[in-house]
Amino acid sequence: MKWINRNDSQANYEDRRGRGRGGRNAAIGGVGALVIAVIALLLGQNPFQALEMVNSVAPGESTEVIDPSRVNENEELKVFTLGVFNSANDVWEEIFRAQLNKQYIRPTLVTFTDATVSGCGGATDAVGPFYCPADQKMYIDLNFFHQLRTDFGAEGDLAMAYVTAHEIGHHVQNLLGIIDGMNQYRGRISETEFNKLNVKLELQADFLAGVWVYHAQQMNMIQLEPGDLESAISATTAVGDDTIQKRSRGYSVPDSFTHGTSAQRTYWFRKGMQTGDISQGDTFS
């Protein structure tokens, strides 16, 4: 993926690298090690799961520990991620204005090291990248991109860009009321049925990530190069629920899927990327 015009603005960026949380509150309590391992493999943490799977950590109850040697850790990844983040916001601001006649409110990108606190509670790097609707911020420990390459086998710039664009997709869903609309079913339907709704939410975020790729090219922000599509598809394939569960337990349990199969995630990302048409992204139908 080649940048044609990269926006390096830090207006909506919060850098917490090297600033970990000390004390017992830094840990995710009440979640078994197996569940944490599965979460660590998931790409794009579901905002509702984030509310349940991380502790609510009060800022005054933990001590911030600053490691000067890690303040600028993964600087190149930070610059790249910030570029994708700004590009996605520029694209969605234009789509909201021109197609939806709505005002787009930009989220904030937060990079952190090891553990941090969000409006949805405390989180460690084991949670993976996630969007918190409570504070409209996207959180990521940049070491995740190394894991994406080594553990998932997904290499290349577009694979990394897909991660960021997917989380911005959740922000778009939040602004459009889709997350609130889905959340009203929590506790009113079975866990299996709610998981199915969650899959649709995640697949739509994949579609919206593809929409960003389409419009970022049209707006002369990026230019795709040979191998980029394969790079992104390697990511969508690796993070499908079926692939993750087969790797972790040797078999898959469809009723427990929360993000969709590899085939589904790839299909919706490619559809968004090929059409750029937000009206074709109704995964809930």
PDB file of C-alpha atoms in Angstrom:
ATOM      1  CA  MET A   1       0.000   0.000   0.000  1.00  0.00           C
ATOM      2  CA  LYS A   2       1.534   3.267  -1.122  1.00  0.00           C
ATOM      3  CA  TRP A   3       0.669   6.581   0.465  1.00  0.00           C
ATOM      4  CA  ILE A   4      -0.127   9.342  -2.006  1.00  0.00           C
ATOM      5  CA  ASN A   5      -1.272  11.906   0.519  1.00  0.00           C
ATOM      6  CA  ARG A   6      -0.909  10.932   4.151  1.00  0.00           C
ATOM      7  CA  ASN A   7      -2.496  13.018   6.886  1.00  0.00           C
ATOM      8  CA  ASP A   8      -0.164  12.976   9.910  1.00  0.00           C
ATOM      9  CA  SER A   9      -2.302  15.194  12.123  1.00  0.00           C
ATOM     10  CA  GLN A  10      -2.277  14.313  15.833  1.00  0.00           C
ATOM     11  CA  ALA A  11      -5.371  16.358  16.646  1.00  0.00           C
ATOM     12  CA  ASN A  12      -7.337  13.289  17.713  1.00  0.00           C
ATOM     13  CA  TYR A  13      -4.474  11.211  19.034  1.00  0.00           C
ATOM     14  CA  GLU A  14      -3.564  10.255  22.597  1.00  0.00           C
ATOM     15  CA  ASP A  15      -0.163   8.645  23.107  1.00  0.00           C
ATOM     16  CA  ARG A  16       0.081   6.470  26.233  1.00  0.00           C
ATOM     17  CA  ARG A  17       3.048   4.377  25.123  1.00  0.00           C
ATOM     18  CA  GLY A  18       5.338   3.575  27.992  1.00  0.00           C
ATOM     19  CA  ARG A  19       2.642   4.456  30.500  1.00  0.00           C
ATOM     20  CA  GLY A  20       1.405   1.232  32.045  1.00  0.00           C
ATOM     21  CA  ARG A  21      -0.768   0.716  35.092  1.00  0.00           C
ATOM     22  CA  GLY A  22       0.692  -0.690  38.260  1.00  0.00           C
ATOM     23  CA  GLY A  23      -1.139  -2.553  41.012  1.00  0.00           C
ATOM     24  CA  ARG A  24      -3.737  -5.287  41.012  1.00  0.00           C
ATOM     25  CA  ASN A  25      -6.254  -3.288  38.993  1.00  0.00           C
ATOM     26  CA  ALA A  26      -4.138  -3.625  35.866  1.00  0.00           C
ATOM     27  CA  ALA A  27      -5.239  -7.232  35.454  1.00  0.00           C
ATOM     28  CA  ILE A  28      -8.441  -8.405  33.817  1.00  0.00           C
ATOM     29  CA  GLY A  29     -10.301 -10.103  36.643  1.00  0.00           C
ATOM     30  CA  GLY A  30     -13.039 -12.696  36.419  1.00  0.00           C
ATOM     31  CA  VAL A  31     -12.056 -13.939  32.955  1.00  0.00           C
ATOM     32  CA  GLY A  32     -10.523 -17.372  32.564  1.00  0.00           C
ATOM     33  CA  ALA A  33      -7.156 -17.828  30.884  1.00  0.00           C
ATOM     34  CA  LEU A  34      -8.766 -19.720  28.011  1.00  0.00           C
ATOM     35  CA  VAL A  35     -11.165 -16.871  27.302  1.00  0.00           C
ATOM     36  CA  ILE A  36      -8.329 -14.348  27.399  1.00  0.00           C
ATOM     37  CA  ALA A  37      -6.369 -16.462  24.927  1.00  0.00           C
ATOM     38  CA  VAL A  38      -9.284 -16.512  22.528  1.00  0.00           C
ATOM     39  CA  ILE A  39      -9.813 -12.762  22.877  1.00  0.00           C
ATOM     40  CA  ALA A  40      -6.161 -12.189  22.117  1.00  0.00           C
ATOM     41  CA  LEU A  41      -6.695 -13.885  18.767  1.00  0.00           C
ATOM     42  CA  LEU A  42      -9.728 -11.875  17.843  1.00  0.00           C
ATOM     43  CA  LEU A  43      -9.371  -8.907  15.539  1.00  0.00           C
ATOM     44  CA  GLY A  44     -11.601  -6.035  16.493  1.00  0.00           C
ATOM     45  CA  GLN A  45     -12.952  -6.506  19.965  1.00  0.00           C
ATOM     46  CA  ASN A  46     -16.738  -6.271  20.115  1.00  0.00           C
ATOM     47  CA  PRO A  47     -17.621  -3.167  22.155  1.00  0.00           C
ATOM     48  CA  PHE A  48     -20.217  -5.062  24.198  1.00  0.00           C
ATOM     49  CA  GLN A  49     -17.779  -7.826  25.035  1.00  0.00           C
ATOM     50  CA  ALA A  50     -15.307  -5.174  26.072  1.00  0.00           C
ATOM     51  CA  LEU A  51     -17.848  -3.932  28.594  1.00  0.00           C
ATOM     52  CA  GLU A  52     -18.142  -7.398  30.107  1.00  0.00           C
ATOM     53  CA  MET A  53     -14.672  -8.836  29.707  1.00  0.00           C
ATOM     54  CA  VAL A  54     -12.560  -6.090  31.218  1.00  0.00           C
ATOM     55  CA  ASN A  55     -12.555  -4.673  34.709  1.00  0.00           C
ATOM     56  CA  SER A  56     -13.895  -1.254  35.408  1.00  0.00           C
ATOM     57  CA  VAL A  57     -10.805   0.488  36.658  1.00  0.00           C
ATOM     58  CA  ALA A  58     -11.080   3.806  38.491  1.00  0.00           C
ATOM     59  CA  PRO A  59      -8.135   6.078  37.601  1.00  0.00           C
ATOM     60  CA  GLY A  60      -7.510   6.871  41.253  1.00  0.00           C
ATOM     61  CA  GLU A  61      -7.165   3.210  42.221  1.00  0.00           C
ATOM     62  CA  SER A  62      -4.099   2.391  40.158  1.00  0.00           C
ATOM     63  CA  THR A  63      -0.649   3.853  39.810  1.00  0.00           C
ATOM     64  CA  GLU A  64       0.738   4.954  36.469  1.00  0.00           C
ATOM     65  CA  VAL A  65       4.174   3.520  35.794  1.00  0.00           C
ATOM     66  CA  ILE A  66       6.220   5.296  33.130  1.00  0.00           C
ATOM     67  CA  ASP A  67       8.932   3.386  31.278  1.00  0.00           C
ATOM     68  CA  PRO A  68      11.023   5.978  29.361  1.00  0.00           C
ATOM     69  CA  SER A  69      12.539   3.267  27.166  1.00  0.00           C
ATOM     70  CA  ARG A  70       9.112   2.425  25.726  1.00  0.00           C
ATOM     71  CA  VAL A  71       7.654   5.918  25.216  1.00  0.00           C
ATOM     72  CA  ASN A  72       8.533   5.857  21.511  1.00  0.00           C
ATOM     73  CA  GLU A  73       8.143   2.107  21.028  1.00  0.00           C
ATOM     74  CA  ASN A  74       6.992   1.021  17.565  1.00  0.00           C
ATOM     75  CA  GLU A  75       7.215   4.577  16.231  1.00  0.00           C
ATOM     76  CA  GLU A  76       6.918   3.509  12.586  1.00  0.00           C
ATOM     77  CA  LEU A  77       3.792   1.511  13.375  1.00  0.00           C
ATOM     78  CA  LYS A  78       2.391   4.504  15.242  1.00  0.00           C
ATOM     79  CA  VAL A  79       2.961   6.791  12.233  1.00  0.00           C
ATOM     80  CA  PHE A  80       1.371   4.250   9.880  1.00  0.00           C
ATOM     81  CA  THR A  81      -1.628   3.605  12.127  1.00  0.00           C
ATOM     82  CA  LEU A  82      -2.201   7.322  12.652  1.00  0.00           C
ATOM     83  CA  GLY A  83      -2.122   7.788   8.870  1.00  0.00           C
ATOM     84  CA  VAL A  84      -4.791   5.109   8.354  1.00  0.00           C
ATOM     85  CA  PHE A  85      -6.822   6.493  11.252  1.00  0.00           C
ATOM     86  CA  ASN A  86      -6.805  10.025   9.802  1.00  0.00           C
ATOM     87  CA  SER A  87      -7.495   8.757   6.299  1.00  0.00           C
ATOM     88  CA  ALA A  88     -10.511   6.757   7.494  1.00  0.00           C
ATOM     89  CA  ASN A  89     -11.847   9.789   9.352  1.00  0.00           C
ATOM     90  CA  ASP A  90     -11.391  11.997   6.287  1.00  0.00           C
ATOM     91  CA  VAL A  91     -13.266   9.446   4.172  1.00  0.00           C
ATOM     92  CA  TRP A  92     -16.144   9.048   6.626  1.00  0.00           C
ATOM     93  CA  GLU A  93     -16.440  12.778   7.152  1.00  0.00           C
ATOM     94  CA  GLU A  94     -17.006  13.170   3.412  1.00  0.00           C
ATOM     95  CA  ILE A  95     -19.441  10.243   3.209  1.00  0.00           C
ATOM     96  CA  PHE A  96     -21.476  11.567   6.138  1.00  0.00           C
ATOM     97  CA  ARG A  97     -21.609  15.013   4.559  1.00  0.00           C
ATOM     98  CA  ALA A  98     -22.271  14.058   0.941  1.00  0.00           C
ATOM     99  CA  GLN A  99     -24.342  10.886   1.263  1.00  0.00           C
ATOM    100  CA  LEU A 100     -25.948  10.901   4.706  1.00  0.00           C
ATOM    101  CA  ASN A 101     -26.365  14.629   5.302  1.00  0.00           C
ATOM    102  CA  LYS A 102     -25.029  14.099   8.807  1.00  0.00           C
ATOM    103  CA  GLN A 103     -22.156  15.487  10.825  1.00  0.00           C
ATOM    104  CA  TYR A 104     -19.296  13.100  11.432  1.00  0.00           C
ATOM    105  CA  ILE A 105     -17.726  13.274  14.885  1.00  0.00           C
ATOM    106  CA  ARG A 106     -14.139  12.102  14.879  1.00  0.00           C
ATOM    107  CA  PRO A 107     -13.083   9.528  17.465  1.00  0.00           C
ATOM    108  CA  THR A 108      -9.736   9.513  19.267  1.00  0.00           C
ATOM    109  CA  LEU A 109      -6.915   7.058  18.656  1.00  0.00           C
ATOM    110  CA  VAL A 110      -5.144   5.863  21.804  1.00  0.00           C
ATOM    111  CA  THR A 111      -1.903   3.893  21.620  1.00  0.00           C
ATOM    112  CA  PHE A 112      -0.762   2.262  24.842  1.00  0.00           C
ATOM    113  CA  THR A 113       1.760  -0.161  26.259  1.00  0.00           C
ATOM    114  CA  ASP A 114       0.685  -3.371  28.022  1.00  0.00           C
ATOM    115  CA  ALA A 115      -2.391  -1.983  29.845  1.00  0.00           C
ATOM    116  CA  THR A 116      -4.580   1.081  29.977  1.00  0.00           C
ATOM    117  CA  VAL A 117      -7.924   2.424  31.144  1.00  0.00           C
ATOM    118  CA  SER A 118     -10.839   3.208  28.824  1.00  0.00           C
ATOM    119  CA  GLY A 119     -14.393   4.435  29.199  1.00  0.00           C
ATOM    120  CA  CYS A 120     -15.368   0.759  28.968  1.00  0.00           C
ATOM    121  CA  GLY A 121     -13.028  -0.251  31.796  1.00  0.00           C
ATOM    122  CA  GLY A 122      -9.481  -1.481  32.103  1.00  0.00           C
ATOM    123  CA  ALA A 123      -7.807  -3.374  29.281  1.00  0.00           C
ATOM    124  CA  THR A 124      -4.534  -5.137  28.614  1.00  0.00           C
ATOM    125  CA  ASP A 125      -2.831  -5.878  25.331  1.00  0.00           C
ATOM    126  CA  ALA A 126      -4.437  -9.362  25.494  1.00  0.00           C
ATOM    127  CA  VAL A 127      -7.781  -7.823  24.526  1.00  0.00           C
ATOM    128  CA  GLY A 128      -6.428  -6.730  21.161  1.00  0.00           C
ATOM    129  CA  PRO A 129      -7.483  -3.551  19.334  1.00  0.00           C
ATOM    130  CA  PHE A 130     -10.928  -2.370  20.407  1.00  0.00           C
ATOM    131  CA  TYR A 131     -13.319   0.544  20.109  1.00  0.00           C
ATOM    132  CA  CYS A 132     -15.096   1.856  23.196  1.00  0.00           C
ATOM    133  CA  PRO A 133     -18.445   3.544  22.415  1.00  0.00           C
ATOM    134  CA  ALA A 134     -18.590   5.083  25.899  1.00  0.00           C
ATOM    135  CA  ASP A 135     -15.695   7.470  25.201  1.00  0.00           C
ATOM    136  CA  GLN A 136     -15.574   7.161  21.382  1.00  0.00           C
ATOM    137  CA  LYS A 137     -11.935   6.099  21.423  1.00  0.00           C
ATOM    138  CA  MET A 138     -10.036   3.346  19.618  1.00  0.00           C
ATOM    139  CA  TYR A 139      -7.389   1.589  21.725  1.00  0.00           C
ATOM    140  CA  ILE A 140      -4.402  -0.358  20.452  1.00  0.00           C
ATOM    141  CA  ASP A 141      -1.119  -1.661  21.774  1.00  0.00           C
ATOM    142  CA  LEU A 142       0.997  -1.409  18.627  1.00  0.00           C
ATOM    143  CA  ASN A 143       2.707  -4.706  19.446  1.00  0.00           C
ATOM    144  CA  PHE A 144      -0.478  -6.290  18.134  1.00  0.00           C
ATOM    145  CA  PHE A 145       0.789  -5.705  14.604  1.00  0.00           C
ATOM    146  CA  HIS A 146       3.808  -7.887  15.316  1.00  0.00           C
ATOM    147  CA  GLN A 147       1.412 -10.554  16.580  1.00  0.00           C
ATOM    148  CA  LEU A 148      -0.684 -10.134  13.446  1.00  0.00           C
ATOM    149  CA  ARG A 149       2.333 -11.087  11.382  1.00  0.00           C
ATOM    150  CA  THR A 150       3.875 -13.799  13.556  1.00  0.00           C
ATOM    151  CA  ASP A 151       0.779 -15.486  15.015  1.00  0.00           C
ATOM    152  CA  PHE A 152      -1.748 -14.888  12.249  1.00  0.00           C
ATOM    153  CA  GLY A 153       0.626 -15.005   9.294  1.00  0.00           C
ATOM    154  CA  ALA A 154      -0.933 -11.793   7.971  1.00  0.00           C
ATOM    155  CA  GLU A 155       1.786  -9.558   6.571  1.00  0.00           C
ATOM    156  CA  GLY A 156       1.705  -6.332   4.620  1.00  0.00           C
ATOM    157  CA  ASP A 157       0.455  -2.794   5.045  1.00  0.00           C
ATOM    158  CA  LEU A 158      -3.139  -3.432   4.015  1.00  0.00           C
ATOM    159  CA  ALA A 159      -3.480  -6.198   6.605  1.00  0.00           C
ATOM    160  CA  MET A 160      -2.512  -3.688   9.306  1.00  0.00           C
ATOM    161  CA  ALA A 161      -4.670  -0.956   7.789  1.00  0.00           C
ATOM    162  CA  TYR A 162      -7.667  -3.310   7.832  1.00  0.00           C
ATOM    163  CA  VAL A 163      -7.377  -3.597  11.624  1.00  0.00           C
ATOM    164  CA  THR A 164      -7.615   0.166  12.136  1.00  0.00           C
ATOM    165  CA  ALA A 165     -10.311   0.653   9.502  1.00  0.00           C
ATOM    166  CA  HIS A 166     -12.403  -2.109  11.101  1.00  0.00           C
ATOM    167  CA  GLU A 167     -12.376  -0.308  14.462  1.00  0.00           C
ATOM    168  CA  ILE A 168     -13.302   2.982  12.795  1.00  0.00           C
ATOM    169  CA  GLY A 169     -16.165   1.008  11.266  1.00  0.00           C
ATOM    170  CA  HIS A 170     -17.443   0.382  14.795  1.00  0.00           C
ATOM    171  CA  HIS A 171     -17.306   4.123  15.430  1.00  0.00           C
ATOM    172  CA  VAL A 172     -19.416   4.707  12.322  1.00  0.00           C
ATOM    173  CA  GLN A 173     -21.912   2.142  13.627  1.00  0.00           C
ATOM    174  CA  ASN A 174     -21.969   3.947  16.954  1.00  0.00           C
ATOM    175  CA  LEU A 175     -22.688   7.328  15.329  1.00  0.00           C
ATOM    176  CA  LEU A 176     -25.472   5.815  13.222  1.00  0.00           C
ATOM    177  CA  GLY A 177     -27.148   4.249  16.267  1.00  0.00           C
ATOM    178  CA  ILE A 178     -26.524   0.680  15.121  1.00  0.00           C
ATOM    179  CA  ILE A 179     -24.688  -0.299  18.295  1.00  0.00           C
ATOM    180  CA  ASP A 180     -27.419   1.140  20.515  1.00  0.00           C
ATOM    181  CA  GLY A 181     -30.045  -0.613  18.416  1.00  0.00           C
ATOM    182  CA  MET A 182     -28.332  -3.941  18.861  1.00  0.00           C
ATOM    183  CA  ASN A 183     -27.638  -3.453  22.557  1.00  0.00           C
ATOM    184  CA  GLN A 184     -31.353  -3.232  23.322  1.00  0.00           C
ATOM    185  CA  TYR A 185     -31.569  -6.964  22.668  1.00  0.00           C
ATOM    186  CA  ARG A 186     -29.023  -7.813  25.347  1.00  0.00           C
ATOM    187  CA  GLY A 187     -30.689  -9.916  28.014  1.00  0.00           C
ATOM    188  CA  ARG A 188     -33.896 -10.161  25.999  1.00  0.00           C
ATOM    189  CA  ILE A 189     -32.751 -12.955  23.691  1.00  0.00           C
ATOM    190  CA  SER A 190     -30.620 -16.056  24.191  1.00  0.00           C
ATOM    191  CA  GLU A 191     -26.848 -15.894  24.142  1.00  0.00           C
ATOM    192  CA  THR A 192     -26.804 -17.881  20.900  1.00  0.00           C
ATOM    193  CA  GLU A 193     -29.174 -15.436  19.208  1.00  0.00           C
ATOM    194  CA  PHE A 194     -27.242 -12.443  20.522  1.00  0.00           C
ATOM    195  CA  ASN A 195     -24.019 -13.973  19.200  1.00  0.00           C
ATOM    196  CA  LYS A 196     -25.632 -14.090  15.769  1.00  0.00           C
ATOM    197  CA  LEU A 197     -26.404 -10.378  16.005  1.00  0.00           C
ATOM    198  CA  ASN A 198     -22.856  -9.714  17.087  1.00  0.00           C
ATOM    199  CA  VAL A 199     -21.525 -11.571  14.062  1.00  0.00           C
ATOM    200  CA  LYS A 200     -23.598  -9.287  11.848  1.00  0.00           C
ATOM    201  CA  LEU A 201     -22.201  -6.244  13.649  1.00  0.00           C
ATOM    202  CA  GLU A 202     -18.627  -7.398  13.101  1.00  0.00           C
ATOM    203  CA  LEU A 203     -19.203  -8.315   9.466  1.00  0.00           C
ATOM    204  CA  GLN A 204     -20.620  -4.864   8.850  1.00  0.00           C
ATOM    205  CA  ALA A 205     -17.471  -3.345  10.380  1.00  0.00           C
ATOM    206  CA  ASP A 206     -15.465  -5.480   7.944  1.00  0.00           C
ATOM    207  CA  PHE A 207     -17.584  -4.126   5.098  1.00  0.00           C
ATOM    208  CA  LEU A 208     -17.029  -0.556   6.284  1.00  0.00           C
ATOM    209  CA  ALA A 209     -13.280  -1.198   6.394  1.00  0.00           C
ATOM    210  CA  GLY A 210     -13.525  -2.182   2.735  1.00  0.00           C
ATOM    211  CA  VAL A 211     -15.506   0.974   1.973  1.00  0.00           C
ATOM    212  CA  TRP A 212     -12.595   2.985   3.364  1.00  0.00           C
ATOM    213  CA  VAL A 213     -10.161   1.249   0.985  1.00  0.00           C
ATOM    214  CA  TYR A 214     -12.392   2.070  -1.980  1.00  0.00           C
ATOM    215  CA  HIS A 215     -12.815   5.758  -1.159  1.00  0.00           C
ATOM    216  CA  ALA A 216      -9.249   6.293   0.054  1.00  0.00           C
ATOM    217  CA  GLN A 217      -8.167   5.352  -3.454  1.00  0.00           C
ATOM    218  CA  GLN A 218     -10.799   7.538  -5.085  1.00  0.00           C
ATOM    219  CA  MET A 219      -9.730  10.480  -2.918  1.00  0.00           C
ATOM    220  CA  ASN A 220      -6.047   9.950  -3.839  1.00  0.00           C
ATOM    221  CA  MET A 221      -4.949   9.084  -0.327  1.00  0.00           C
ATOM    222  CA  ILE A 222      -3.561   5.626  -1.054  1.00  0.00           C
ATOM    223  CA  GLN A 223      -2.619   3.472  -4.005  1.00  0.00           C
ATOM    224  CA  LEU A 224      -2.842  -0.296  -3.813  1.00  0.00           C
ATOM    225  CA  GLU A 225       0.103  -2.298  -5.017  1.00  0.00           C
ATOM    226  CA  PRO A 226       0.477  -5.949  -6.089  1.00  0.00           C
ATOM    227  CA  GLY A 227      -0.088  -8.253  -3.141  1.00  0.00           C
ATOM    228  CA  ASP A 228      -2.089  -5.762  -1.076  1.00  0.00           C
ATOM    229  CA  LEU A 229      -5.433  -7.494  -1.549  1.00  0.00           C
ATOM    230  CA  GLU A 230      -3.885 -10.836  -0.655  1.00  0.00           C
ATOM    231  CA  SER A 231      -2.399  -9.181   2.434  1.00  0.00           C
ATOM    232  CA  ALA A 232      -5.782  -7.975   3.655  1.00  0.00           C
ATOM    233  CA  ILE A 233      -7.469 -11.269   2.872  1.00  0.00           C
ATOM    234  CA  SER A 234      -4.807 -13.133   4.833  1.00  0.00           C
ATOM    235  CA  ALA A 235      -5.930 -11.055   7.825  1.00  0.00           C
ATOM    236  CA  THR A 236      -9.673 -11.547   7.327  1.00  0.00           C
ATOM    237  CA  THR A 237      -9.101 -15.265   6.830  1.00  0.00           C
ATOM    238  CA  ALA A 238      -6.879 -15.679   9.878  1.00  0.00           C
ATOM    239  CA  VAL A 239      -9.313 -13.976  12.259  1.00  0.00           C
ATOM    240  CA  GLY A 240     -12.464 -15.861  11.328  1.00  0.00           C
ATOM    241  CA  ASP A 241     -14.106 -17.571  14.301  1.00  0.00           C
ATOM    242  CA  ASP A 242     -13.885 -20.973  12.639  1.00  0.00           C
ATOM    243  CA  THR A 243     -10.167 -20.600  11.964  1.00  0.00           C
ATOM    244  CA  ILE A 244      -9.440 -19.304  15.466  1.00  0.00           C
ATOM    245  CA  GLN A 245     -11.389 -22.041  17.208  1.00  0.00           C
ATOM    246  CA  LYS A 246      -9.872 -24.805  15.098  1.00  0.00           C
ATOM    247  CA  ARG A 247      -6.411 -23.495  15.961  1.00  0.00           C
ATOM    248  CA  SER A 248      -7.137 -23.223  19.669  1.00  0.00           C
ATOM    249  CA  ARG A 249      -9.286 -26.312  20.271  1.00  0.00           C
ATOM    250  CA  GLY A 250      -9.132 -28.388  17.081  1.00  0.00           C
ATOM    251  CA  TYR A 251     -12.782 -27.877  16.145  1.00  0.00           C
ATOM    252  CA  SER A 252     -15.303 -25.048  15.832  1.00  0.00           C
ATOM    253  CA  VAL A 253     -18.586 -24.353  17.606  1.00  0.00           C
ATOM    254  CA  PRO A 254     -20.770 -22.198  15.303  1.00  0.00           C
ATOM    255  CA  ASP A 255     -23.224 -21.199  18.052  1.00  0.00           C
ATOM    256  CA  SER A 256     -20.376 -19.491  19.889  1.00  0.00           C
ATOM    257  CA  PHE A 257     -19.194 -17.451  16.889  1.00  0.00           C
ATOM    258  CA  THR A 258     -19.095 -13.706  17.593  1.00  0.00           C
ATOM    259  CA  HIS A 259     -17.206 -12.300  14.608  1.00  0.00           C
ATOM    260  CA  GLY A 260     -18.043 -14.542  11.652  1.00  0.00           C
ATOM    261  CA  THR A 261     -16.260 -17.204   9.657  1.00  0.00           C
ATOM    262  CA  SER A 262     -13.173 -16.531   7.590  1.00  0.00           C
ATOM    263  CA  ALA A 263     -15.252 -16.772   4.415  1.00  0.00           C
ATOM    264  CA  GLN A 264     -17.857 -14.325   5.735  1.00  0.00           C
ATOM    265  CA  ARG A 265     -15.302 -11.774   6.900  1.00  0.00           C
ATOM    266  CA  THR A 266     -13.456 -11.939   3.596  1.00  0.00           C
ATOM    267  CA  TYR A 267     -16.692 -11.658   1.596  1.00  0.00           C
ATOM    268  CA  TRP A 268     -17.905  -8.520   3.354  1.00  0.00           C
ATOM    269  CA  PHE A 269     -14.529  -6.798   3.334  1.00  0.00           C
ATOM    270  CA  ARG A 270     -14.153  -7.441  -0.399  1.00  0.00           C
ATOM    271  CA  LYS A 271     -17.693  -6.283  -1.063  1.00  0.00           C
ATOM    272  CA  GLY A 272     -17.040  -2.958   0.649  1.00  0.00           C
ATOM    273  CA  MET A 273     -13.716  -2.602  -1.109  1.00  0.00           C
ATOM    274  CA  GLN A 274     -15.162  -3.348  -4.547  1.00  0.00           C
ATOM    275  CA  THR A 275     -18.349  -1.277  -4.329  1.00  0.00           C
ATOM    276  CA  GLY A 276     -17.650   1.548  -1.879  1.00  0.00           C
ATOM    277  CA  ASP A 277     -21.438   1.734  -1.570  1.00  0.00           C
ATOM    278  CA  ILE A 278     -22.598   1.985   2.035  1.00  0.00           C
ATOM    279  CA  SER A 279     -26.145   1.032   1.027  1.00  0.00           C
ATOM    280  CA  GLN A 280     -24.896  -2.491   0.230  1.00  0.00           C
ATOM    281  CA  GLY A 281     -23.604  -3.133   3.738  1.00  0.00           C
ATOM    282  CA  ASP A 282     -26.770  -4.239   5.506  1.00  0.00           C
ATOM    283  CA  THR A 283     -25.470  -7.416   7.108  1.00  0.00           C
ATOM    284  CA  PHE A 284     -28.511  -7.567   9.422  1.00  0.00           C
ATOM    285  CA  SER A 285     -30.984  -8.425   6.657  1.00  0.00           C
TER     286      SER A 285
END
